[in-house]
Coordinates of N, CA and C in Angstrom, one line a residue:
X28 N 0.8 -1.2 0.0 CA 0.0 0.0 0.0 C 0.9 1.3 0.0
X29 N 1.8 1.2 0.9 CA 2.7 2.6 1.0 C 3.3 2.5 -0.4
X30 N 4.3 1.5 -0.6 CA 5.3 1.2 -1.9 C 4.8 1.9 -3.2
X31 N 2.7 2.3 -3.5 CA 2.3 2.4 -4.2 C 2.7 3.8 -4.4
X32 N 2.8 4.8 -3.2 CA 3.0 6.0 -3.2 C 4.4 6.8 -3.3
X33 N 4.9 6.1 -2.2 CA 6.7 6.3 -2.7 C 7.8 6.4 -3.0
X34 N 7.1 4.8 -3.1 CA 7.9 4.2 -4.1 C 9.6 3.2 -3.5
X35 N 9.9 3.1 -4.6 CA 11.2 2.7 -3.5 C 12.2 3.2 -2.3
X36 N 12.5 4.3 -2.6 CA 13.2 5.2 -1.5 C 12.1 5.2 -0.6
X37 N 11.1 5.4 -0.7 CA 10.0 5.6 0.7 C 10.6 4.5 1.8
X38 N 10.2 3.1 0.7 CA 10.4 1.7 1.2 C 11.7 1.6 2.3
X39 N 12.4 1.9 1.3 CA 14.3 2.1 1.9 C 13.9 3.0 3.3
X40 N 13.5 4.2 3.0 CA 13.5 5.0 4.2 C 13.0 4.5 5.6
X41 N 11.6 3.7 5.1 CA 11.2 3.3 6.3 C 12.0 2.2 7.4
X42 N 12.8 1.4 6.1 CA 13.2 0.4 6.7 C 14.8 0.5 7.5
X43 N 14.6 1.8 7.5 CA 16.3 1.9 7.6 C 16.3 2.9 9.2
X44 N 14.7 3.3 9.4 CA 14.3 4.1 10.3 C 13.3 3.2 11.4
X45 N 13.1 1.6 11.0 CA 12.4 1.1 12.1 C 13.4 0.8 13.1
X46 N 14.7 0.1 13.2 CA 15.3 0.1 13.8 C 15.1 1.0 15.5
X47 N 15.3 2.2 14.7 CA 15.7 3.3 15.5 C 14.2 3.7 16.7
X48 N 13.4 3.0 15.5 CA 11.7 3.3 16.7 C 11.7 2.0 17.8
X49 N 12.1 0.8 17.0 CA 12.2 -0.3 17.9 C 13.2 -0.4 19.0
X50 N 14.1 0.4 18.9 CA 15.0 0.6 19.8 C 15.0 1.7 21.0
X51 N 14.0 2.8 20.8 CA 13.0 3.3 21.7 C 11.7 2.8 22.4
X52 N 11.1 2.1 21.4 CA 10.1 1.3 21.8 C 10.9 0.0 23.5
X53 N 11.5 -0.6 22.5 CA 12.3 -1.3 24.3 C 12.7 -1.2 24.8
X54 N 13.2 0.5 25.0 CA 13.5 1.0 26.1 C 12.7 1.7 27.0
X55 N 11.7 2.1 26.6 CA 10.5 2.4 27.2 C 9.8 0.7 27.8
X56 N 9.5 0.3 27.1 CA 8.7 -1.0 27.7 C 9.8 -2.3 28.5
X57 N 10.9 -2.0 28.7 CA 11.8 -2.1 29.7 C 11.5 -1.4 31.5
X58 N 11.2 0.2 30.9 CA 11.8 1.1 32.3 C 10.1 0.5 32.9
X59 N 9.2 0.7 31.6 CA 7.5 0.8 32.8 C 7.4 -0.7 32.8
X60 N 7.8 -1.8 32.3 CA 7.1 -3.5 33.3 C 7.9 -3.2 34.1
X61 N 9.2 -3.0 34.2 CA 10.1 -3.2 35.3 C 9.7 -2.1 36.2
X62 N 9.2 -0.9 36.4 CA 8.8 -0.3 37.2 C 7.4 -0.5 37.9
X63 N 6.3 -1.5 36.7 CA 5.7 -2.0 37.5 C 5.4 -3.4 38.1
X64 N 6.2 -4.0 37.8 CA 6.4 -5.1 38.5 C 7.7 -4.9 39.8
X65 N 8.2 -4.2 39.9 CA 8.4 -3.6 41.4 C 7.7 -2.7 42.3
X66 N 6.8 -2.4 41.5 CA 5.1 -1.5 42.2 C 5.0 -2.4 43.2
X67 N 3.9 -3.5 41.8 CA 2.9 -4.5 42.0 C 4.0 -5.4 43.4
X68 N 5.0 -5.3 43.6 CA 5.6 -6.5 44.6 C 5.5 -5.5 46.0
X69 N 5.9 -4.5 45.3 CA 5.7 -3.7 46.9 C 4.2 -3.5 47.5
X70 N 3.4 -3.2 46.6 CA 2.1 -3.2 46.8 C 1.5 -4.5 47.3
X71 N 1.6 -5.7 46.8 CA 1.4 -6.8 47.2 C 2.2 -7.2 49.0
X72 N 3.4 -6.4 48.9 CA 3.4 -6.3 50.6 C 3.1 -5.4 51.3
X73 N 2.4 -4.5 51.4 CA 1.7 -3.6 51.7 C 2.5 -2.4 52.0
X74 N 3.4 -2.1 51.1 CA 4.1 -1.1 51.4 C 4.1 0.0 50.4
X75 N 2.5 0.6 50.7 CA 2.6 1.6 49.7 C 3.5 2.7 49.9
X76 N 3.8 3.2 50.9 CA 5.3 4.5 50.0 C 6.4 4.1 49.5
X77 N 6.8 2.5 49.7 CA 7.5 2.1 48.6 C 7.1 2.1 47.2
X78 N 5.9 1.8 47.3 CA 5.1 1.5 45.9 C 4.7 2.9 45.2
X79 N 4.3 4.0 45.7 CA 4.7 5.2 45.8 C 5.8 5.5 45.2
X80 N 6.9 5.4 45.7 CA 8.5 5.9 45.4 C 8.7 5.5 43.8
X81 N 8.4 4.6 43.8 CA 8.9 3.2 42.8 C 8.2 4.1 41.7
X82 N 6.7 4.0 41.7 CA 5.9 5.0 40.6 C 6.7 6.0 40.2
X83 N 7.2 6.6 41.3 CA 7.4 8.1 41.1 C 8.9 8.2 40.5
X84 N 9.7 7.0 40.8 CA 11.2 6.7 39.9 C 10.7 6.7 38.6
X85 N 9.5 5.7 38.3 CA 9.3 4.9 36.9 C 9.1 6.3 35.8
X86 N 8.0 7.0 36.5 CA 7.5 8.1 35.5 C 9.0 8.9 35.6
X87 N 10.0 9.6 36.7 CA 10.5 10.5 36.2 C 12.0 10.1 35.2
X88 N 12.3 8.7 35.4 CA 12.8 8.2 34.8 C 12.8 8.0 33.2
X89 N 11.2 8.1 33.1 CA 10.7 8.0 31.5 C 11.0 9.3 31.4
X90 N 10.4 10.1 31.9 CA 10.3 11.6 31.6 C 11.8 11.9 30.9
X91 N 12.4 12.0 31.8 CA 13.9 12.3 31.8 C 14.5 11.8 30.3
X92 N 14.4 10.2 30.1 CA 15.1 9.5 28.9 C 14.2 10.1 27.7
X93 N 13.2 10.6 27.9 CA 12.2 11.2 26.9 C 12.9 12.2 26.6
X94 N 13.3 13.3 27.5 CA 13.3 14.6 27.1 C 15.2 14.4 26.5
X95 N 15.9 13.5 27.0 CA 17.2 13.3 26.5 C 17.3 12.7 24.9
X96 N 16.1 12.3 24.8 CA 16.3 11.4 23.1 C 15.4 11.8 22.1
X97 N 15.0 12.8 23.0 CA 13.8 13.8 21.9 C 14.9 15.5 21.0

């Protein structure tokens, strides 16, 4: 469908630029399971200001690698 519009270079382009999205993509879905599955453990021991903390690592952590690779 795209290739129709294009054309080859489009093709080339895209394929030379997924890389670079997949390589954001798993760094992001790295920092938030791993940030929530150290939530969910602390929360499961009832230790919400850990679980608290942990949240508040996870988001400013994203924030931060966001604003560095943007």
């Amino acid at each position: 469908f795209t290739g129709n519009y294009v054309g080859k270079e489009g093709i080339a382009a895209i394929n030379i630029g997924l890389p670079i999205v997949y390589l954001y993509l798993g760094l992001g879905l790295m920092i938030s399971v791993g940030g929530s599955v150290i939530a969910g453990i602390m929360l499961g021991a009832a230790e919400k200001k850990k679980c608290n903390s942990v949240f508040n690592q996870t988001i400013a952590t994203t924030v931060i690698i966001s604003v560095l690779l943007s």
